[in-house]
Amino acid sequence: MRKKTIYGEIIRFGLVGTTAAAIHYGTYWLLQHYIDVNIAYTVGYVVSFMVNYYLSAHFTFRQKASARNGLGFIGAHLTNYFMHIVLFNAFLWVGLSRALAPLAVLAIAVPLNFLMVRFVFKHFSKQS
């Protein structure tokens, strides 16, 4: 039963993550034509974060959103954001295009983010 649970979470996380990544990338792609790429990337991240939290709580981990898991989610995503922005700028620095750099970041950051967010929802739900 445990393996079935984690596999379901991974599949649901993939669906939520794909949705959040599409929102993030779409927002970034539109804005990067008009404003600094780091600001565009950050705005995209914040917009996708809001959708991601709601869907992660209710759909991926099947829990109610709460102040406790919300704070943990924010903490995990602050770490995730800094990893994103460092990788994003590193990829731009090595010559990856502005269109492809966010996709390369996602390939690295998404698996790590799953582990952090899963910890938040599993750890904080046991202590509630």
Backbone as XML, in Angstrom:
<?xml version="1.0"?>
<chain id="A" units="angstrom">
  <residue number="1" name="MET">
    <atom name="N" x="0.827" y="-1.207" z="0.000"/>
    <atom name="CA" x="0.000" y="0.000" z="0.000"/>
    <atom name="C" x="0.864" y="1.260" z="0.000"/>
  </residue>
  <residue number="2" name="ARG">
    <atom name="N" x="1.980" y="1.227" z="0.678"/>
    <atom name="CA" x="2.878" y="2.380" z="0.747"/>
    <atom name="C" x="3.400" y="2.758" z="-0.633"/>
  </residue>
  <residue number="3" name="LYS">
    <atom name="N" x="3.823" y="1.762" z="-1.415"/>
    <atom name="CA" x="4.327" y="2.053" z="-2.765"/>
    <atom name="C" x="3.229" y="2.651" z="-3.631"/>
  </residue>
  <residue number="4" name="LYS">
    <atom name="N" x="2.028" y="2.136" z="-3.497"/>
    <atom name="CA" x="0.904" y="2.660" z="-4.269"/>
    <atom name="C" x="0.640" y="4.123" z="-3.909"/>
  </residue>
  <residue number="5" name="THR">
    <atom name="N" x="0.752" y="4.457" z="-2.631"/>
    <atom name="CA" x="0.534" y="5.827" z="-2.178"/>
    <atom name="C" x="1.564" y="6.779" z="-2.777"/>
  </residue>
  <residue number="6" name="ILE">
    <atom name="N" x="2.827" y="6.413" z="-2.683"/>
    <atom name="CA" x="3.869" y="7.314" z="-3.190"/>
    <atom name="C" x="3.814" y="7.411" z="-4.714"/>
  </residue>
  <residue number="7" name="TYR">
    <atom name="N" x="3.492" y="6.318" z="-5.389"/>
    <atom name="CA" x="3.368" y="6.390" z="-6.852"/>
    <atom name="C" x="2.229" y="7.316" z="-7.248"/>
  </residue>
  <residue number="8" name="GLY">
    <atom name="N" x="1.117" y="7.255" z="-6.518"/>
    <atom name="CA" x="-0.003" y="8.163" z="-6.781"/>
    <atom name="C" x="0.388" y="9.606" z="-6.552"/>
  </residue>
  <residue number="9" name="GLU">
    <atom name="N" x="1.138" y="9.843" z="-5.469"/>
    <atom name="CA" x="1.605" y="11.199" z="-5.188"/>
    <atom name="C" x="2.533" y="11.700" z="-6.289"/>
  </residue>
  <residue number="10" name="ILE">
    <atom name="N" x="3.404" y="10.831" z="-6.756"/>
    <atom name="CA" x="4.337" y="11.234" z="-7.816"/>
    <atom name="C" x="3.578" y="11.581" z="-9.091"/>
  </residue>
  <residue number="11" name="ILE">
    <atom name="N" x="2.590" y="10.780" z="-9.430"/>
    <atom name="CA" x="1.789" y="11.056" z="-10.641"/>
    <atom name="C" x="1.021" y="12.367" z="-10.479"/>
  </residue>
  <residue number="12" name="ARG">
    <atom name="N" x="0.365" y="12.531" z="-9.328"/>
    <atom name="CA" x="-0.384" y="13.772" z="-9.097"/>
    <atom name="C" x="0.552" y="14.975" z="-9.033"/>
  </residue>
  <residue number="13" name="PHE">
    <atom name="N" x="1.722" y="14.805" z="-8.410"/>
    <atom name="CA" x="2.715" y="15.870" z="-8.365"/>
    <atom name="C" x="3.144" y="16.236" z="-9.787"/>
  </residue>
  <residue number="14" name="GLY">
    <atom name="N" x="3.310" y="15.237" z="-10.633"/>
    <atom name="CA" x="3.684" y="15.492" z="-12.024"/>
    <atom name="C" x="2.638" y="16.323" z="-12.746"/>
  </residue>
  <residue number="15" name="LEU">
    <atom name="N" x="1.383" y="15.996" z="-12.523"/>
    <atom name="CA" x="0.298" y="16.757" z="-13.156"/>
    <atom name="C" x="0.250" y="18.195" z="-12.635"/>
  </residue>
  <residue number="16" name="VAL">
    <atom name="N" x="0.341" y="18.330" z="-11.312"/>
    <atom name="CA" x="0.333" y="19.668" z="-10.713"/>
    <atom name="C" x="1.581" y="20.432" z="-11.140"/>
  </residue>
  <residue number="17" name="GLY">
    <atom name="N" x="2.716" y="19.754" z="-11.107"/>
    <atom name="CA" x="3.971" y="20.398" z="-11.488"/>
    <atom name="C" x="3.974" y="20.848" z="-12.937"/>
  </residue>
  <residue number="18" name="THR">
    <atom name="N" x="3.391" y="20.025" z="-13.806"/>
    <atom name="CA" x="3.300" y="20.396" z="-15.217"/>
    <atom name="C" x="2.432" y="21.641" z="-15.382"/>
  </residue>
  <residue number="19" name="THR">
    <atom name="N" x="1.322" y="21.671" z="-14.661"/>
    <atom name="CA" x="0.437" y="22.836" z="-14.711"/>
    <atom name="C" x="1.160" y="24.084" z="-14.190"/>
  </residue>
  <residue number="20" name="ALA">
    <atom name="N" x="1.815" y="23.945" z="-13.025"/>
    <atom name="CA" x="2.535" y="25.082" z="-12.442"/>
    <atom name="C" x="3.684" y="25.518" z="-13.345"/>
  </residue>
  <residue number="21" name="ALA">
    <atom name="N" x="4.402" y="24.563" z="-13.909"/>
    <atom name="CA" x="5.526" y="24.902" z="-14.799"/>
    <atom name="C" x="5.027" y="25.623" z="-16.054"/>
  </residue>
  <residue number="22" name="ALA">
    <atom name="N" x="3.891" y="25.183" z="-16.581"/>
    <atom name="CA" x="3.325" y="25.833" z="-17.766"/>
    <atom name="C" x="2.912" y="27.272" z="-17.444"/>
  </residue>
  <residue number="23" name="ILE">
    <atom name="N" x="2.319" y="27.462" z="-16.277"/>
    <atom name="CA" x="1.938" y="28.819" z="-15.852"/>
    <atom name="C" x="3.190" y="29.672" z="-15.661"/>
  </residue>
  <residue number="24" name="HIS">
    <atom name="N" x="4.191" y="29.105" z="-14.989"/>
    <atom name="CA" x="5.449" y="29.824" z="-14.749"/>
    <atom name="C" x="6.108" y="30.201" z="-16.071"/>
  </residue>
  <residue number="25" name="TYR">
    <atom name="N" x="6.287" y="29.224" z="-16.931"/>
    <atom name="CA" x="6.976" y="29.478" z="-18.202"/>
    <atom name="C" x="6.177" y="30.430" z="-19.083"/>
  </residue>
  <residue number="26" name="GLY">
    <atom name="N" x="4.865" y="30.242" z="-19.147"/>
    <atom name="CA" x="4.022" y="31.116" z="-19.972"/>
    <atom name="C" x="4.074" y="32.558" z="-19.513"/>
  </residue>
  <residue number="27" name="THR">
    <atom name="N" x="3.998" y="32.757" z="-18.197"/>
    <atom name="CA" x="4.085" y="34.106" z="-17.646"/>
    <atom name="C" x="5.452" y="34.708" z="-17.943"/>
  </residue>
  <residue number="28" name="TYR">
    <atom name="N" x="6.507" y="33.919" z="-17.685"/>
    <atom name="CA" x="7.873" y="34.379" z="-17.972"/>
    <atom name="C" x="8.032" y="34.731" z="-19.450"/>
  </residue>
  <residue number="29" name="TRP">
    <atom name="N" x="7.595" y="33.839" z="-20.313"/>
    <atom name="CA" x="7.783" y="34.019" z="-21.754"/>
    <atom name="C" x="7.125" y="35.314" z="-22.233"/>
  </residue>
  <residue number="30" name="LEU">
    <atom name="N" x="5.912" y="35.567" z="-21.749"/>
    <atom name="CA" x="5.232" y="36.806" z="-22.141"/>
    <atom name="C" x="5.958" y="38.044" z="-21.606"/>
  </residue>
  <residue number="31" name="LEU">
    <atom name="N" x="6.324" y="38.013" z="-20.339"/>
    <atom name="CA" x="6.904" y="39.202" z="-19.708"/>
    <atom name="C" x="8.340" y="39.478" z="-20.121"/>
  </residue>
  <residue number="32" name="GLN">
    <atom name="N" x="9.128" y="38.454" z="-20.448"/>
    <atom name="CA" x="10.544" y="38.663" z="-20.749"/>
    <atom name="C" x="10.767" y="39.506" z="-21.988"/>
  </residue>
  <residue number="33" name="HIS">
    <atom name="N" x="9.736" y="39.702" z="-22.769"/>
    <atom name="CA" x="9.837" y="40.586" z="-23.924"/>
    <atom name="C" x="9.748" y="42.067" z="-23.523"/>
  </residue>
  <residue number="34" name="TYR">
    <atom name="N" x="9.239" y="42.320" z="-22.298"/>
    <atom name="CA" x="8.960" y="43.690" z="-21.890"/>
    <atom name="C" x="9.733" y="44.155" z="-20.655"/>
  </residue>
  <residue number="35" name="ILE">
    <atom name="N" x="10.156" y="43.203" z="-19.811"/>
    <atom name="CA" x="10.855" y="43.583" z="-18.582"/>
    <atom name="C" x="12.094" y="42.701" z="-18.416"/>
  </residue>
  <residue number="36" name="ASP">
    <atom name="N" x="12.939" y="43.042" z="-17.446"/>
    <atom name="CA" x="14.141" y="42.278" z="-17.148"/>
    <atom name="C" x="13.794" y="40.790" z="-16.968"/>
  </residue>
  <residue number="37" name="VAL">
    <atom name="N" x="14.643" y="39.916" z="-17.489"/>
    <atom name="CA" x="14.348" y="38.479" z="-17.446"/>
    <atom name="C" x="14.251" y="37.937" z="-16.025"/>
  </residue>
  <residue number="38" name="ASN">
    <atom name="N" x="15.042" y="38.459" z="-15.094"/>
    <atom name="CA" x="14.952" y="37.984" z="-13.709"/>
    <atom name="C" x="13.634" y="38.382" z="-13.061"/>
  </residue>
  <residue number="39" name="ILE">
    <atom name="N" x="13.161" y="39.562" z="-13.361"/>
    <atom name="CA" x="11.861" y="39.991" z="-12.835"/>
    <atom name="C" x="10.750" y="39.171" z="-13.480"/>
  </residue>
  <residue number="40" name="ALA">
    <atom name="N" x="10.833" y="38.966" z="-14.769"/>
    <atom name="CA" x="9.833" y="38.146" z="-15.462"/>
    <atom name="C" x="9.812" y="36.728" z="-14.901"/>
  </residue>
  <residue number="41" name="TYR">
    <atom name="N" x="10.989" y="36.177" z="-14.647"/>
    <atom name="CA" x="11.086" y="34.823" z="-14.096"/>
    <atom name="C" x="10.470" y="34.767" z="-12.699"/>
  </residue>
  <residue number="42" name="THR">
    <atom name="N" x="10.744" y="35.792" z="-11.896"/>
    <atom name="CA" x="10.216" y="35.842" z="-10.536"/>
    <atom name="C" x="8.698" y="36.002" z="-10.531"/>
  </residue>
  <residue number="43" name="VAL">
    <atom name="N" x="8.165" y="36.877" z="-11.362"/>
    <atom name="CA" x="6.713" y="37.051" z="-11.441"/>
    <atom name="C" x="6.052" y="35.734" z="-11.854"/>
  </residue>
  <residue number="44" name="GLY">
    <atom name="N" x="6.619" y="35.065" z="-12.834"/>
    <atom name="CA" x="6.099" y="33.768" z="-13.252"/>
    <atom name="C" x="6.125" y="32.762" z="-12.115"/>
  </residue>
  <residue number="45" name="TYR">
    <atom name="N" x="7.191" y="32.779" z="-11.332"/>
    <atom name="CA" x="7.317" y="31.854" z="-10.201"/>
    <atom name="C" x="6.231" y="32.129" z="-9.160"/>
  </residue>
  <residue number="46" name="VAL">
    <atom name="N" x="6.004" y="33.390" z="-8.839"/>
    <atom name="CA" x="5.012" y="33.754" z="-7.826"/>
    <atom name="C" x="3.601" y="33.364" z="-8.285"/>
  </residue>
  <residue number="47" name="VAL">
    <atom name="N" x="3.275" y="33.635" z="-9.517"/>
    <atom name="CA" x="1.947" y="33.274" z="-10.043"/>
    <atom name="C" x="1.763" y="31.751" z="-9.984"/>
  </residue>
  <residue number="48" name="SER">
    <atom name="N" x="2.758" y="31.010" z="-10.425"/>
    <atom name="CA" x="2.635" y="29.548" z="-10.403"/>
    <atom name="C" x="2.634" y="29.012" z="-8.978"/>
  </residue>
  <residue number="49" name="PHE">
    <atom name="N" x="3.324" y="29.684" z="-8.069"/>
    <atom name="CA" x="3.368" y="29.268" z="-6.665"/>
    <atom name="C" x="1.970" y="29.225" z="-6.060"/>
  </residue>
  <residue number="50" name="MET">
    <atom name="N" x="1.177" y="30.242" z="-6.315"/>
    <atom name="CA" x="-0.164" y="30.313" z="-5.738"/>
    <atom name="C" x="-1.037" y="29.149" z="-6.213"/>
  </residue>
  <residue number="51" name="VAL">
    <atom name="N" x="-0.995" y="28.865" z="-7.483"/>
    <atom name="CA" x="-1.749" y="27.740" z="-8.033"/>
    <atom name="C" x="-1.184" y="26.427" z="-7.491"/>
  </residue>
  <residue number="52" name="ASN">
    <atom name="N" x="0.129" y="26.337" z="-7.443"/>
    <atom name="CA" x="0.806" y="25.132" z="-6.997"/>
    <atom name="C" x="0.442" y="24.766" z="-5.559"/>
  </residue>
  <residue number="53" name="TYR">
    <atom name="N" x="0.393" y="25.735" z="-4.662"/>
    <atom name="CA" x="0.063" y="25.439" z="-3.264"/>
    <atom name="C" x="-1.331" y="24.846" z="-3.144"/>
  </residue>
  <residue number="54" name="TYR">
    <atom name="N" x="-2.290" y="25.492" z="-3.747"/>
    <atom name="CA" x="-3.666" y="25.007" z="-3.666"/>
    <atom name="C" x="-3.781" y="23.591" z="-4.234"/>
  </residue>
  <residue number="55" name="LEU">
    <atom name="N" x="-3.231" y="23.379" z="-5.419"/>
    <atom name="CA" x="-3.321" y="22.059" z="-6.041"/>
    <atom name="C" x="-2.503" y="21.005" z="-5.290"/>
  </residue>
  <residue number="56" name="SER">
    <atom name="N" x="-1.352" y="21.384" z="-4.763"/>
    <atom name="CA" x="-0.537" y="20.432" z="-4.002"/>
    <atom name="C" x="-1.264" y="19.962" z="-2.753"/>
  </residue>
  <residue number="57" name="ALA">
    <atom name="N" x="-1.848" y="20.893" z="-2.039"/>
    <atom name="CA" x="-2.565" y="20.531" z="-0.812"/>
    <atom name="C" x="-3.760" y="19.640" z="-1.121"/>
  </residue>
  <residue number="58" name="HIS">
    <atom name="N" x="-4.630" y="20.094" z="-1.994"/>
    <atom name="CA" x="-5.899" y="19.408" z="-2.206"/>
    <atom name="C" x="-5.811" y="18.201" z="-3.131"/>
  </residue>
  <residue number="59" name="PHE">
    <atom name="N" x="-5.016" y="18.282" z="-4.152"/>
    <atom name="CA" x="-4.981" y="17.214" z="-5.155"/>
    <atom name="C" x="-3.818" y="16.252" z="-4.939"/>
  </residue>
  <residue number="60" name="THR">
    <atom name="N" x="-2.600" y="16.768" z="-4.825"/>
    <atom name="CA" x="-1.442" y="15.880" z="-4.734"/>
    <atom name="C" x="-1.411" y="15.119" z="-3.420"/>
  </residue>
  <residue number="61" name="PHE">
    <atom name="N" x="-1.498" y="15.834" z="-2.301"/>
    <atom name="CA" x="-1.344" y="15.198" z="-0.993"/>
    <atom name="C" x="-2.652" y="15.014" z="-0.249"/>
  </residue>
  <residue number="62" name="ARG">
    <atom name="N" x="-3.766" y="15.454" z="-0.852"/>
    <atom name="CA" x="-5.114" y="15.246" z="-0.331"/>
    <atom name="C" x="-5.260" y="15.700" z="1.122"/>
  </residue>
  <residue number="63" name="GLN">
    <atom name="N" x="-4.839" y="16.931" z="1.350"/>
    <atom name="CA" x="-4.934" y="17.530" z="2.675"/>
    <atom name="C" x="-5.539" y="18.918" z="2.559"/>
  </residue>
  <residue number="64" name="LYS">
    <atom name="N" x="-6.000" y="19.413" z="3.693"/>
    <atom name="CA" x="-6.506" y="20.777" z="3.717"/>
    <atom name="C" x="-5.331" y="21.741" z="3.773"/>
  </residue>
  <residue number="65" name="ALA">
    <atom name="N" x="-5.492" y="22.861" z="3.106"/>
    <atom name="CA" x="-4.500" y="23.925" z="3.225"/>
    <atom name="C" x="-4.598" y="24.484" z="4.634"/>
  </residue>
  <residue number="66" name="SER">
    <atom name="N" x="-3.463" y="24.714" z="5.253"/>
    <atom name="CA" x="-3.448" y="25.251" z="6.612"/>
    <atom name="C" x="-2.285" y="26.228" z="6.738"/>
  </residue>
  <residue number="67" name="ALA">
    <atom name="N" x="-2.323" y="27.007" z="7.805"/>
    <atom name="CA" x="-1.210" y="27.934" z="8.053"/>
    <atom name="C" x="0.083" y="27.147" z="8.249"/>
  </residue>
  <residue number="68" name="ARG">
    <atom name="N" x="-0.009" y="26.020" z="8.891"/>
    <atom name="CA" x="1.177" y="25.210" z="9.194"/>
    <atom name="C" x="1.831" y="24.675" z="7.925"/>
  </residue>
  <residue number="69" name="ASN">
    <atom name="N" x="1.034" y="23.987" z="7.079"/>
    <atom name="CA" x="1.664" y="23.462" z="5.861"/>
    <atom name="C" x="1.911" y="24.585" z="4.856"/>
  </residue>
  <residue number="70" name="GLY">
    <atom name="N" x="1.163" y="25.670" z="4.968"/>
    <atom name="CA" x="1.408" y="26.820" z="4.100"/>
    <atom name="C" x="2.767" y="27.447" z="4.378"/>
  </residue>
  <residue number="71" name="LEU">
    <atom name="N" x="3.108" y="27.585" z="5.658"/>
    <atom name="CA" x="4.423" y="28.130" z="6.015"/>
    <atom name="C" x="5.537" y="27.195" z="5.575"/>
  </residue>
  <residue number="72" name="GLY">
    <atom name="N" x="5.325" y="25.894" z="5.750"/>
    <atom name="CA" x="6.319" y="24.923" z="5.287"/>
    <atom name="C" x="6.474" y="24.967" z="3.776"/>
  </residue>
  <residue number="73" name="PHE">
    <atom name="N" x="5.352" y="25.117" z="3.082"/>
    <atom name="CA" x="5.368" y="25.201" z="1.621"/>
    <atom name="C" x="6.127" y="26.448" z="1.171"/>
  </residue>
  <residue number="74" name="ILE">
    <atom name="N" x="5.891" y="27.560" z="1.857"/>
    <atom name="CA" x="6.613" y="28.795" z="1.543"/>
    <atom name="C" x="8.105" y="28.598" z="1.754"/>
  </residue>
  <residue number="75" name="GLY">
    <atom name="N" x="8.471" y="27.980" z="2.874"/>
    <atom name="CA" x="9.886" y="27.723" z="3.148"/>
    <atom name="C" x="10.527" y="26.848" z="2.088"/>
  </residue>
  <residue number="76" name="ALA">
    <atom name="N" x="9.824" y="25.774" z="1.711"/>
    <atom name="CA" x="10.349" y="24.887" z="0.668"/>
    <atom name="C" x="10.495" y="25.636" z="-0.648"/>
  </residue>
  <residue number="77" name="HIS">
    <atom name="N" x="9.526" y="26.488" z="-0.950"/>
    <atom name="CA" x="9.571" y="27.205" z="-2.225"/>
    <atom name="C" x="10.541" y="28.379" z="-2.225"/>
  </residue>
  <residue number="78" name="LEU">
    <atom name="N" x="10.831" y="28.942" z="-1.074"/>
    <atom name="CA" x="11.886" y="29.961" z="-1.039"/>
    <atom name="C" x="13.229" y="29.319" z="-1.382"/>
  </residue>
  <residue number="79" name="THR">
    <atom name="N" x="13.469" y="28.158" z="-0.791"/>
    <atom name="CA" x="14.683" y="27.402" z="-1.130"/>
    <atom name="C" x="14.679" y="27.062" z="-2.611"/>
  </residue>
  <residue number="80" name="ASN">
    <atom name="N" x="13.544" y="26.592" z="-3.082"/>
    <atom name="CA" x="13.396" y="26.217" z="-4.483"/>
    <atom name="C" x="13.591" y="27.426" z="-5.404"/>
  </residue>
  <residue number="81" name="TYR">
    <atom name="N" x="13.022" y="28.584" z="-5.021"/>
    <atom name="CA" x="13.162" y="29.790" z="-5.833"/>
    <atom name="C" x="14.633" y="30.183" z="-5.980"/>
  </residue>
  <residue number="82" name="PHE">
    <atom name="N" x="15.367" y="30.188" z="-4.865"/>
    <atom name="CA" x="16.778" y="30.580" z="-4.932"/>
    <atom name="C" x="17.572" y="29.596" z="-5.802"/>
  </residue>
  <residue number="83" name="MET">
    <atom name="N" x="17.232" y="28.313" z="-5.706"/>
    <atom name="CA" x="17.875" y="27.328" z="-6.582"/>
    <atom name="C" x="17.527" y="27.648" z="-8.042"/>
  </residue>
  <residue number="84" name="HIS">
    <atom name="N" x="16.275" y="27.972" z="-8.307"/>
    <atom name="CA" x="15.834" y="28.326" z="-9.654"/>
    <atom name="C" x="16.613" y="29.513" z="-10.206"/>
  </residue>
  <residue number="85" name="ILE">
    <atom name="N" x="16.665" y="30.599" z="-9.429"/>
    <atom name="CA" x="17.249" y="31.830" z="-9.947"/>
    <atom name="C" x="18.755" y="31.679" z="-10.163"/>
  </residue>
  <residue number="86" name="VAL">
    <atom name="N" x="19.423" y="30.926" z="-9.292"/>
    <atom name="CA" x="20.857" y="30.675" z="-9.480"/>
    <atom name="C" x="21.076" y="29.831" z="-10.737"/>
  </residue>
  <residue number="87" name="LEU">
    <atom name="N" x="20.315" y="28.748" z="-10.882"/>
    <atom name="CA" x="20.455" y="27.902" z="-12.071"/>
    <atom name="C" x="20.092" y="28.672" z="-13.341"/>
  </residue>
  <residue number="88" name="PHE">
    <atom name="N" x="19.013" y="29.457" z="-13.276"/>
    <atom name="CA" x="18.562" y="30.240" z="-14.428"/>
    <atom name="C" x="19.678" y="31.165" z="-14.919"/>
  </residue>
  <residue number="89" name="ASN">
    <atom name="N" x="20.270" y="31.902" z="-13.993"/>
    <atom name="CA" x="21.345" y="32.815" z="-14.374"/>
    <atom name="C" x="22.600" y="32.072" z="-14.806"/>
  </residue>
  <residue number="90" name="ALA">
    <atom name="N" x="22.872" y="30.936" z="-14.212"/>
    <atom name="CA" x="24.023" y="30.125" z="-14.630"/>
    <atom name="C" x="23.833" y="29.638" z="-16.068"/>
  </residue>
  <residue number="91" name="PHE">
    <atom name="N" x="22.630" y="29.183" z="-16.385"/>
    <atom name="CA" x="22.370" y="28.726" z="-17.754"/>
    <atom name="C" x="22.448" y="29.874" z="-18.755"/>
  </residue>
  <residue number="92" name="LEU">
    <atom name="N" x="21.959" y="31.044" z="-18.374"/>
    <atom name="CA" x="22.091" y="32.210" z="-19.257"/>
    <atom name="C" x="23.566" y="32.564" z="-19.435"/>
  </residue>
  <residue number="93" name="TRP">
    <atom name="N" x="24.340" y="32.508" z="-18.357"/>
    <atom name="CA" x="25.764" y="32.855" z="-18.387"/>
    <atom name="C" x="26.552" y="31.932" z="-19.315"/>
  </residue>
  <residue number="94" name="VAL">
    <atom name="N" x="26.200" y="30.632" z="-19.326"/>
    <atom name="CA" x="26.930" y="29.699" z="-20.201"/>
    <atom name="C" x="26.428" y="29.747" z="-21.645"/>
  </residue>
  <residue number="95" name="GLY">
    <atom name="N" x="25.426" y="30.576" z="-21.907"/>
    <atom name="CA" x="25.001" y="30.784" z="-23.284"/>
    <atom name="C" x="23.693" y="30.127" z="-23.701"/>
  </residue>
  <residue number="96" name="LEU">
    <atom name="N" x="22.993" y="29.502" z="-22.771"/>
    <atom name="CA" x="21.696" y="28.935" z="-23.125"/>
    <atom name="C" x="20.739" y="30.088" z="-23.408"/>
  </residue>
  <residue number="97" name="SER">
    <atom name="N" x="19.862" y="29.918" z="-24.360"/>
    <atom name="CA" x="18.962" y="31.010" z="-24.751"/>
    <atom name="C" x="17.961" y="31.335" z="-23.646"/>
  </residue>
  <residue number="98" name="ARG">
    <atom name="N" x="17.424" y="32.537" z="-23.711"/>
    <atom name="CA" x="16.414" y="32.965" z="-22.747"/>
    <atom name="C" x="15.167" y="32.103" z="-22.819"/>
  </residue>
  <residue number="99" name="ALA">
    <atom name="N" x="14.918" y="31.498" z="-23.956"/>
    <atom name="CA" x="13.753" y="30.628" z="-24.105"/>
    <atom name="C" x="13.990" y="29.246" z="-23.494"/>
  </residue>
  <residue number="100" name="LEU">
    <atom name="N" x="15.217" y="28.742" z="-23.561"/>
    <atom name="CA" x="15.502" y="27.389" z="-23.078"/>
    <atom name="C" x="15.985" y="27.316" z="-21.638"/>
  </residue>
  <residue number="101" name="ALA">
    <atom name="N" x="16.571" y="28.392" z="-21.126"/>
    <atom name="CA" x="17.116" y="28.370" z="-19.766"/>
    <atom name="C" x="16.081" y="27.942" z="-18.713"/>
  </residue>
  <residue number="102" name="PRO">
    <atom name="N" x="14.842" y="28.461" z="-18.735"/>
    <atom name="CA" x="13.870" y="28.028" z="-17.728"/>
    <atom name="C" x="13.553" y="26.532" z="-17.809"/>
  </residue>
  <residue number="103" name="LEU">
    <atom name="N" x="13.560" y="25.992" z="-18.997"/>
    <atom name="CA" x="13.259" y="24.563" z="-19.148"/>
    <atom name="C" x="14.375" y="23.709" z="-18.554"/>
  </residue>
  <residue number="104" name="ALA">
    <atom name="N" x="15.616" y="24.132" z="-18.731"/>
    <atom name="CA" x="16.743" y="23.414" z="-18.132"/>
    <atom name="C" x="16.671" y="23.481" z="-16.609"/>
  </residue>
  <residue number="105" name="VAL">
    <atom name="N" x="16.284" y="24.631" z="-16.084"/>
    <atom name="CA" x="16.133" y="24.781" z="-14.632"/>
    <atom name="C" x="15.088" y="23.802" z="-14.116"/>
  </residue>
  <residue number="106" name="LEU">
    <atom name="N" x="13.956" y="23.725" z="-14.785"/>
    <atom name="CA" x="12.880" y="22.840" z="-14.340"/>
    <atom name="C" x="13.311" y="21.381" z="-14.315"/>
  </residue>
  <residue number="107" name="ALA">
    <atom name="N" x="14.117" y="20.984" z="-15.266"/>
    <atom name="CA" x="14.581" y="19.594" z="-15.318"/>
    <atom name="C" x="15.366" y="19.219" z="-14.068"/>
  </residue>
  <residue number="108" name="ILE">
    <atom name="N" x="16.064" y="20.169" z="-13.490"/>
    <atom name="CA" x="16.847" y="19.914" z="-12.281"/>
    <atom name="C" x="16.010" y="20.147" z="-11.025"/>
  </residue>
  <residue number="109" name="ALA">
    <atom name="N" x="15.254" y="21.223" z="-11.000"/>
    <atom name="CA" x="14.578" y="21.654" z="-9.777"/>
    <atom name="C" x="13.329" y="20.848" z="-9.424"/>
  </residue>
  <residue number="110" name="VAL">
    <atom name="N" x="12.604" y="20.357" z="-10.403"/>
    <atom name="CA" x="11.337" y="19.677" z="-10.121"/>
    <atom name="C" x="11.516" y="18.441" z="-9.234"/>
  </residue>
  <residue number="111" name="PRO">
    <atom name="N" x="12.436" y="17.540" z="-9.534"/>
    <atom name="CA" x="12.584" y="16.376" z="-8.633"/>
    <atom name="C" x="12.961" y="16.772" z="-7.200"/>
  </residue>
  <residue number="112" name="LEU">
    <atom name="N" x="13.825" y="17.763" z="-7.053"/>
    <atom name="CA" x="14.208" y="18.211" z="-5.714"/>
    <atom name="C" x="13.031" y="18.870" z="-5.001"/>
  </residue>
  <residue number="113" name="ASN">
    <atom name="N" x="12.230" y="19.615" z="-5.738"/>
    <atom name="CA" x="11.063" y="20.262" z="-5.162"/>
    <atom name="C" x="10.047" y="19.231" z="-4.676"/>
  </residue>
  <residue number="114" name="PHE">
    <atom name="N" x="9.868" y="18.142" z="-5.409"/>
    <atom name="CA" x="8.940" y="17.097" z="-4.972"/>
    <atom name="C" x="9.334" y="16.596" z="-3.590"/>
  </residue>
  <residue number="115" name="LEU">
    <atom name="N" x="10.610" y="16.335" z="-3.389"/>
    <atom name="CA" x="11.066" y="15.823" z="-2.096"/>
    <atom name="C" x="10.819" y="16.831" z="-0.969"/>
  </residue>
  <residue number="116" name="MET">
    <atom name="N" x="11.085" y="18.101" z="-1.239"/>
    <atom name="CA" x="10.867" y="19.127" z="-0.211"/>
    <atom name="C" x="9.383" y="19.287" z="0.116"/>
  </residue>
  <residue number="117" name="VAL">
    <atom name="N" x="8.546" y="19.384" z="-0.909"/>
    <atom name="CA" x="7.116" y="19.610" z="-0.692"/>
    <atom name="C" x="6.472" y="18.380" z="-0.052"/>
  </residue>
  <residue number="118" name="ARG">
    <atom name="N" x="6.874" y="17.210" z="-0.462"/>
    <atom name="CA" x="6.338" y="15.973" z="0.143"/>
    <atom name="C" x="6.677" y="15.950" z="1.628"/>
  </residue>
  <residue number="119" name="PHE">
    <atom name="N" x="7.898" y="16.315" z="1.970"/>
    <atom name="CA" x="8.291" y="16.370" z="3.377"/>
    <atom name="C" x="7.386" y="17.321" z="4.149"/>
  </residue>
  <residue number="120" name="VAL">
    <atom name="N" x="7.138" y="18.497" z="3.593"/>
    <atom name="CA" x="6.289" y="19.488" z="4.269"/>
    <atom name="C" x="4.906" y="18.909" z="4.552"/>
  </residue>
  <residue number="121" name="PHE">
    <atom name="N" x="4.264" y="18.348" z="3.552"/>
    <atom name="CA" x="2.896" y="17.867" z="3.750"/>
    <atom name="C" x="2.845" y="16.621" z="4.608"/>
  </residue>
  <residue number="122" name="LYS">
    <atom name="N" x="3.817" y="15.752" z="4.504"/>
    <atom name="CA" x="3.828" y="14.539" z="5.319"/>
    <atom name="C" x="4.268" y="14.841" z="6.749"/>
  </residue>
  <residue number="123" name="HIS">
    <atom name="N" x="5.273" y="15.651" z="6.928"/>
    <atom name="CA" x="5.796" y="15.956" z="8.256"/>
    <atom name="C" x="4.826" y="16.807" z="9.051"/>
  </residue>
  <residue number="124" name="PHE">
    <atom name="N" x="4.308" y="17.865" z="8.460"/>
    <atom name="CA" x="3.442" y="18.764" z="9.204"/>
    <atom name="C" x="2.046" y="18.200" z="9.428"/>
  </residue>
  <residue number="125" name="SER">
    <atom name="N" x="1.604" y="17.260" z="8.604"/>
    <atom name="CA" x="0.281" y="16.672" z="8.838"/>
    <atom name="C" x="0.324" y="15.720" z="10.028"/>
  </residue>
  <residue number="126" name="LYS">
    <atom name="N" x="1.444" y="15.084" z="10.303"/>
    <atom name="CA" x="1.580" y="14.169" z="11.437"/>
    <atom name="C" x="1.635" y="14.923" z="12.759"/>
  </residue>
  <residue number="127" name="GLN">
    <atom name="N" x="2.070" y="16.167" z="12.727"/>
    <atom name="CA" x="2.212" y="16.924" z="13.957"/>
    <atom name="C" x="0.999" y="17.806" z="14.247"/>
  </residue>
  <residue number="128" name="SER">
    <atom name="N" x="0.008" y="17.784" z="13.368"/>
    <atom name="CA" x="-1.175" y="18.640" z="13.585"/>
    <atom name="C" x="-2.105" y="18.047" z="14.608"/>
  </residue>
</chain>
